[in-house]
Amino acid sequence: MLEPIRRPIRRAVAPVRALFVSDASAGVLLILVAAAAMIVANSPLGDDYHDLFHTYWWPKEVFYLNNLHKWINDGLMVLFFFVVGLEVKRELIAGQLSSADKRTLPIISAVAGMAVPALIYVVIAGGDPRLIRGWAIPAATDIAFAMGVLGLLGSRVPASLRLFLLTVAIVDDIGAVLVIAVFYTSELSVMWLAISVAIFGVLVGMNRFGVKRLWPFVLVAVALWLAVLFSGVHATIAGVLAALTIPMRKVDGHSMLEKAEHGLAPWSAYLVVPVFGFANAGVHILEMSLDEVFAALPLAIAAGLFFGKQLGIFTIVVLAVKLGIAKKPDNANWMEIWGVTILTGIGFTMSLFVSGLAFGDNDLLIDEAKIGILLGSIISAIVGYVALRITTKHPEEASMHEEAKATTP
């Protein structure tokens, strides 16, 4: 008797429920965090928001990490990069990047998806020498945000395209880490760099000699972080390097790497990245003039993310398939592939991170960069979602998903 009442209620709450399950939850949390940061930064609490993260605790000469913002970006974010490193290693050894036929399309797509946005950025903003360091800002895709938007579409999007987006974003992260290490390194300390190499060697040796517990790796990884911090290379690189030494070999049916990734991924997605987003997404936009909001920097970043990402990735996918270099994702048409390439223009986390490295203590340029990142990411999310919503529907994917759920113990 209650079914006629329950049915419209379920239909009404289904979109809301979809926001907080599966792939969508982490991405939606980032959206809410970014919105909260913008609201607080432009409210009467704006000065308190700034002071919370940027008030100095002690002189820089005492210890480099002298405010909450630096502890988040150079300390807490090491966990995010550690999880990225674990994910990359797993994919390289046993996942979608483990064989040439699987990794060809994601790798060339990610390279094109970094190069074209950077080129568009330089064309628009390259005339100002102060801005040239920001070329890598629109080159990164935010995995959680992009997969969150894709998750909202449910089974309408074929599984092959979900996998394609995920692997492109992972390769994209590898590229971003290399860019940070090579192009955003300050003056190097040879002594601390040598110490970092020695500590990394200890971690490699621990892997080789079969250390079976995670905590010794964690202790040595903390030492590696400190050494890299003092070396001049950005400290978060230590997280990736440490992750690459975690053993993948199976013991009792499980590997240390898989256990670590499974245990740490939720902390990264639901604590580290949201805290980073709240600390970095706030822009005092009400205090900026229209000339600053629509300056060359935000326009270059937004154009690089929205136009550059889809142009670079979609073009290279078409060329690779037509030339026989790679196969088109299964059960996907060209309109669906195009829609997914639009979502790669969501740059949030890594783009915000790179903008801080690119412009240092120049608050105006950092704020302009944030506007460009948020603008490009929001447009990419909305247009990508709408494009996929109106071009794709795969009922067979829904039935396969239901069968998989039914057979799961």
mmCIF file of N, CA and C in Angstrom, residues 114-189:
data_model
loop_
_atom_site.group_PDB
_atom_site.id
_atom_site.type_symbol
_atom_site.label_atom_id
_atom_site.label_comp_id
_atom_site.label_asym_id
_atom_site.label_seq_id
_atom_site.Cartn_x
_atom_site.Cartn_y
_atom_site.Cartn_z
ATOM 1 N N MET A 114 48.669 17.739 -21.313
ATOM 2 C CA MET A 114 49.496 18.670 -20.539
ATOM 3 C C MET A 114 50.138 19.711 -21.457
ATOM 4 N N ALA A 115 50.532 19.271 -22.639
ATOM 5 C CA ALA A 115 51.259 20.161 -23.552
ATOM 6 C C ALA A 115 50.372 21.253 -24.138
ATOM 7 N N VAL A 116 49.184 20.902 -24.610
ATOM 8 C CA VAL A 116 48.327 21.885 -25.272
ATOM 9 C C VAL A 116 47.829 22.963 -24.300
ATOM 10 N N PRO A 117 47.357 22.605 -23.077
ATOM 11 C CA PRO A 117 46.986 23.660 -22.131
ATOM 12 C C PRO A 117 48.155 24.588 -21.796
ATOM 13 N N ALA A 118 49.356 24.020 -21.642
ATOM 14 C CA ALA A 118 50.530 24.843 -21.360
ATOM 15 C C ALA A 118 50.811 25.795 -22.513
ATOM 16 N N LEU A 119 50.641 25.312 -23.746
ATOM 17 C CA LEU A 119 50.866 26.152 -24.922
ATOM 18 C C LEU A 119 49.848 27.281 -24.992
ATOM 19 N N ILE A 120 48.583 26.970 -24.740
ATOM 20 C CA ILE A 120 47.538 28.004 -24.743
ATOM 21 C C ILE A 120 47.825 29.042 -23.657
ATOM 22 N N TYR A 121 48.247 28.572 -22.486
ATOM 23 C CA TYR A 121 48.587 29.490 -21.398
ATOM 24 C C TYR A 121 49.692 30.450 -21.830
ATOM 25 N N VAL A 122 50.739 29.919 -22.429
ATOM 26 C CA VAL A 122 51.876 30.751 -22.834
ATOM 27 C C VAL A 122 51.468 31.751 -23.910
ATOM 28 N N VAL A 123 50.616 31.328 -24.834
ATOM 29 C CA VAL A 123 50.151 32.236 -25.885
ATOM 30 C C VAL A 123 49.397 33.424 -25.281
ATOM 31 N N ILE A 124 48.555 33.161 -24.292
ATOM 32 C CA ILE A 124 47.728 34.219 -23.699
ATOM 33 C C ILE A 124 48.504 35.055 -22.680
ATOM 34 N N ALA A 125 49.289 34.385 -21.809
ATOM 35 C CA ALA A 125 49.928 35.094 -20.689
ATOM 36 C C ALA A 125 51.434 35.238 -20.825
ATOM 37 N N GLY A 126 52.010 34.646 -21.862
ATOM 38 C CA GLY A 126 53.466 34.614 -21.979
ATOM 39 C C GLY A 126 54.116 35.961 -22.198
ATOM 40 N N GLY A 127 53.331 36.988 -22.554
ATOM 41 C CA GLY A 127 53.911 38.313 -22.767
ATOM 42 C C GLY A 127 54.379 38.982 -21.496
ATOM 43 N N ASP A 128 53.912 38.502 -20.351
ATOM 44 C CA ASP A 128 54.298 39.068 -19.057
ATOM 45 C C ASP A 128 55.305 38.124 -18.399
ATOM 46 N N PRO A 129 56.560 38.543 -18.212
ATOM 47 C CA PRO A 129 57.578 37.656 -17.632
ATOM 48 C C PRO A 129 57.203 37.132 -16.253
ATOM 49 N N ARG A 130 56.390 37.875 -15.498
ATOM 50 C CA ARG A 130 55.998 37.422 -14.159
ATOM 51 C C ARG A 130 55.111 36.182 -14.220
ATOM 52 N N LEU A 131 54.411 36.007 -15.332
ATOM 53 C CA LEU A 131 53.403 34.956 -15.415
ATOM 54 C C LEU A 131 53.914 33.658 -16.030
ATOM 55 N N ILE A 132 55.070 33.693 -16.658
ATOM 56 C CA ILE A 132 55.519 32.537 -17.417
ATOM 57 C C ILE A 132 55.688 31.295 -16.541
ATOM 58 N N ARG A 133 56.013 31.493 -15.238
ATOM 59 C CA ARG A 133 56.195 30.349 -14.340
ATOM 60 C C ARG A 133 54.907 29.575 -14.093
ATOM 61 N N GLY A 134 53.780 30.146 -14.469
ATOM 62 C CA GLY A 134 52.511 29.470 -14.229
ATOM 63 C C GLY A 134 52.069 28.551 -15.346
ATOM 64 N N TRP A 135 52.961 28.267 -16.300
ATOM 65 C CA TRP A 135 52.559 27.489 -17.485
ATOM 66 C C TRP A 135 52.006 26.102 -17.144
ATOM 67 N N ALA A 136 52.438 25.523 -16.009
ATOM 68 C CA ALA A 136 51.998 24.160 -15.666
ATOM 69 C C ALA A 136 50.679 24.126 -14.912
ATOM 70 N N ILE A 137 50.149 25.289 -14.528
ATOM 71 C CA ILE A 137 48.915 25.301 -13.720
ATOM 72 C C ILE A 137 47.738 24.629 -14.434
ATOM 73 N N PRO A 138 47.488 24.909 -15.725
ATOM 74 C CA PRO A 138 46.335 24.265 -16.375
ATOM 75 C C PRO A 138 46.637 22.875 -16.931
ATOM 76 N N ALA A 139 47.794 22.317 -16.591
ATOM 77 C CA ALA A 139 48.189 21.038 -17.185
ATOM 78 C C ALA A 139 47.722 19.821 -16.401
ATOM 79 N N ALA A 140 47.130 20.031 -15.217
ATOM 80 C CA ALA A 140 46.803 18.902 -14.343
ATOM 81 C C ALA A 140 45.305 18.653 -14.257
ATOM 82 N N THR A 141 44.923 17.380 -14.135
ATOM 83 C CA THR A 141 43.525 16.981 -13.941
ATOM 84 C C THR A 141 43.320 16.500 -12.518
ATOM 85 N N ASP A 142 42.236 16.913 -11.893
ATOM 86 C CA ASP A 142 41.907 16.474 -10.538
ATOM 87 C C ASP A 142 41.109 15.170 -10.602
ATOM 88 N N ILE A 143 41.721 14.073 -10.120
ATOM 89 C CA ILE A 143 41.083 12.756 -10.230
ATOM 90 C C ILE A 143 39.744 12.719 -9.495
ATOM 91 N N ALA A 144 39.745 13.142 -8.223
ATOM 92 C CA ALA A 144 38.528 13.034 -7.410
ATOM 93 C C ALA A 144 37.394 13.866 -7.982
ATOM 94 N N PHE A 145 37.705 15.105 -8.358
ATOM 95 C CA PHE A 145 36.691 16.013 -8.892
ATOM 96 C C PHE A 145 36.114 15.459 -10.200
ATOM 97 N N ALA A 146 37.000 15.057 -11.118
ATOM 98 C CA ALA A 146 36.548 14.562 -12.423
ATOM 99 C C ALA A 146 35.764 13.260 -12.291
ATOM 100 N N MET A 147 36.265 12.327 -11.481
ATOM 101 C CA MET A 147 35.557 11.067 -11.286
ATOM 102 C C MET A 147 34.254 11.295 -10.537
ATOM 103 N N GLY A 148 34.207 12.320 -9.692
ATOM 104 C CA GLY A 148 32.966 12.658 -8.996
ATOM 105 C C GLY A 148 31.873 13.078 -9.954
ATOM 106 N N VAL A 149 32.216 13.939 -10.912
ATOM 107 C CA VAL A 149 31.236 14.364 -11.919
ATOM 108 C C VAL A 149 30.798 13.166 -12.753
ATOM 109 N N LEU A 150 31.750 12.317 -13.119
ATOM 110 C CA LEU A 150 31.406 11.128 -13.897
ATOM 111 C C LEU A 150 30.508 10.197 -13.094
ATOM 112 N N GLY A 151 30.756 10.128 -11.778
ATOM 113 C CA GLY A 151 29.942 9.274 -10.921
ATOM 114 C C GLY A 151 28.492 9.699 -10.862
ATOM 115 N N LEU A 152 28.232 11.002 -11.046
ATOM 116 C CA LEU A 152 26.858 11.496 -11.026
ATOM 117 C C LEU A 152 26.040 10.946 -12.193
ATOM 118 N N LEU A 153 26.729 10.519 -13.253
ATOM 119 C CA LEU A 153 26.038 10.005 -14.434
ATOM 120 C C LEU A 153 25.713 8.522 -14.320
ATOM 121 N N GLY A 154 26.248 7.878 -13.278
ATOM 122 C CA GLY A 154 25.938 6.474 -13.050
ATOM 123 C C GLY A 154 26.320 5.589 -14.220
ATOM 124 N N SER A 155 25.430 4.665 -14.566
ATOM 125 C CA SER A 155 25.718 3.678 -15.607
ATOM 126 C C SER A 155 25.525 4.223 -17.018
ATOM 127 N N ARG A 156 25.193 5.513 -17.148
ATOM 128 C CA ARG A 156 25.047 6.083 -18.488
ATOM 129 C C ARG A 156 26.372 6.088 -19.239
ATOM 130 N N VAL A 157 27.480 6.160 -18.491
ATOM 131 C CA VAL A 157 28.806 6.212 -19.105
ATOM 132 C C VAL A 157 29.418 4.815 -19.091
ATOM 133 N N PRO A 158 29.898 4.318 -20.225
ATOM 134 C CA PRO A 158 30.485 2.969 -20.264
ATOM 135 C C PRO A 158 31.701 2.857 -19.359
ATOM 136 N N ALA A 159 31.900 1.668 -18.818
ATOM 137 C CA ALA A 159 33.000 1.431 -17.884
ATOM 138 C C ALA A 159 34.353 1.722 -18.519
ATOM 139 N N SER A 160 34.475 1.492 -19.811
ATOM 140 C CA SER A 160 35.752 1.726 -20.494
ATOM 141 C C SER A 160 36.157 3.200 -20.429
ATOM 142 N N LEU A 161 35.174 4.104 -20.471
ATOM 143 C CA LEU A 161 35.494 5.527 -20.410
ATOM 144 C C LEU A 161 35.852 5.956 -18.993
ATOM 145 N N ARG A 162 35.235 5.345 -17.992
ATOM 146 C CA ARG A 162 35.629 5.605 -16.611
ATOM 147 C C ARG A 162 37.098 5.216 -16.423
ATOM 148 N N LEU A 163 37.442 4.037 -16.944
ATOM 149 C CA LEU A 163 38.810 3.549 -16.830
ATOM 150 C C LEU A 163 39.771 4.454 -17.597
ATOM 151 N N PHE A 164 39.359 4.912 -18.761
ATOM 152 C CA PHE A 164 40.190 5.815 -19.558
ATOM 153 C C PHE A 164 40.461 7.114 -18.806
ATOM 154 N N LEU A 165 39.412 7.710 -18.237
ATOM 155 C CA LEU A 165 39.581 8.958 -17.495
ATOM 156 C C LEU A 165 40.495 8.751 -16.290
ATOM 157 N N LEU A 166 40.303 7.643 -15.581
ATOM 158 C CA LEU A 166 41.109 7.370 -14.393
ATOM 159 C C LEU A 166 42.580 7.209 -14.751
ATOM 160 N N THR A 167 42.876 6.424 -15.798
ATOM 161 C CA THR A 167 44.276 6.177 -16.156
ATOM 162 C C THR A 167 44.934 7.425 -16.732
ATOM 163 N N VAL A 168 44.193 8.217 -17.499
ATOM 164 C CA VAL A 168 44.756 9.481 -17.994
ATOM 165 C C VAL A 168 45.097 10.397 -16.826
ATOM 166 N N ALA A 169 44.201 10.464 -15.844
ATOM 167 C CA ALA A 169 44.445 11.321 -14.679
ATOM 168 C C ALA A 169 45.640 10.830 -13.871
ATOM 169 N N ILE A 170 45.819 9.513 -13.784
ATOM 170 C CA ILE A 170 46.964 8.965 -13.054
ATOM 171 C C ILE A 170 48.267 9.316 -13.757
ATOM 172 N N VAL A 171 48.304 9.121 -15.081
ATOM 173 C CA VAL A 171 49.498 9.494 -15.843
ATOM 174 C C VAL A 171 49.733 10.997 -15.743
ATOM 175 N N ASP A 172 48.645 11.744 -15.750
ATOM 176 C CA ASP A 172 48.706 13.198 -15.589
ATOM 177 C C ASP A 172 49.378 13.558 -14.266
ATOM 178 N N ASP A 173 49.033 12.828 -13.202
ATOM 179 C CA ASP A 173 49.651 13.057 -11.901
ATOM 180 C C ASP A 173 51.152 12.781 -11.945
ATOM 181 N N ILE A 174 51.548 11.710 -12.643
ATOM 182 C CA ILE A 174 52.971 11.410 -12.787
ATOM 183 C C ILE A 174 53.680 12.591 -13.449
ATOM 184 N N GLY A 175 53.070 13.104 -14.522
ATOM 185 C CA GLY A 175 53.645 14.254 -15.211
ATOM 186 C C GLY A 175 53.739 15.473 -14.313
ATOM 187 N N ALA A 176 52.691 15.705 -13.517
ATOM 188 C CA ALA A 176 52.682 16.865 -12.624
ATOM 189 C C ALA A 176 53.783 16.758 -11.568
ATOM 190 N N VAL A 177 53.978 15.554 -11.036
ATOM 191 C CA VAL A 177 55.037 15.347 -10.047
ATOM 192 C C VAL A 177 56.407 15.630 -10.663
ATOM 193 N N LEU A 178 56.627 15.154 -11.885
ATOM 194 C CA LEU A 178 57.901 15.410 -12.562
ATOM 195 C C LEU A 178 58.099 16.899 -12.819
ATOM 196 N N VAL A 179 57.024 17.573 -13.216
ATOM 197 C CA VAL A 179 57.100 19.016 -13.461
ATOM 198 C C VAL A 179 57.472 19.757 -12.174
ATOM 199 N N ILE A 180 56.834 19.378 -11.062
ATOM 200 C CA ILE A 180 57.136 20.019 -9.779
ATOM 201 C C ILE A 180 58.599 19.802 -9.403
ATOM 202 N N ALA A 181 59.078 18.563 -9.576
ATOM 203 C CA ALA A 181 60.454 18.239 -9.185
ATOM 204 C C ALA A 181 61.477 18.976 -10.047
ATOM 205 N N VAL A 182 61.193 19.112 -11.349
ATOM 206 C CA VAL A 182 62.178 19.679 -12.275
ATOM 207 C C VAL A 182 62.092 21.197 -12.361
ATOM 208 N N PHE A 183 60.859 21.729 -12.459
ATOM 209 C CA PHE A 183 60.687 23.145 -12.774
ATOM 210 C C PHE A 183 60.366 24.028 -11.568
ATOM 211 N N TYR A 184 59.961 23.426 -10.450
ATOM 212 C CA TYR A 184 59.600 24.235 -9.295
ATOM 213 C C TYR A 184 60.466 23.900 -8.083
ATOM 214 N N THR A 185 61.730 23.654 -8.360
ATOM 215 C CA THR A 185 62.700 23.396 -7.313
ATOM 216 C C THR A 185 63.486 24.677 -7.053
ATOM 217 N N SER A 186 63.615 25.046 -5.778
ATOM 218 C CA SER A 186 64.381 26.241 -5.421
ATOM 219 C C SER A 186 65.871 25.910 -5.419
ATOM 220 N N GLU A 187 66.673 26.751 -4.808
ATOM 221 C CA GLU A 187 68.114 26.508 -4.769
ATOM 222 C C GLU A 187 68.404 25.189 -4.056
ATOM 223 N N LEU A 188 69.215 24.362 -4.690
ATOM 224 C CA LEU A 188 69.485 23.036 -4.156
ATOM 225 C C LEU A 188 70.612 23.060 -3.124
ATOM 226 N N SER A 189 70.441 22.272 -2.081
ATOM 227 C CA SER A 189 71.500 22.016 -1.110
ATOM 228 C C SER A 189 72.081 20.644 -1.436
#
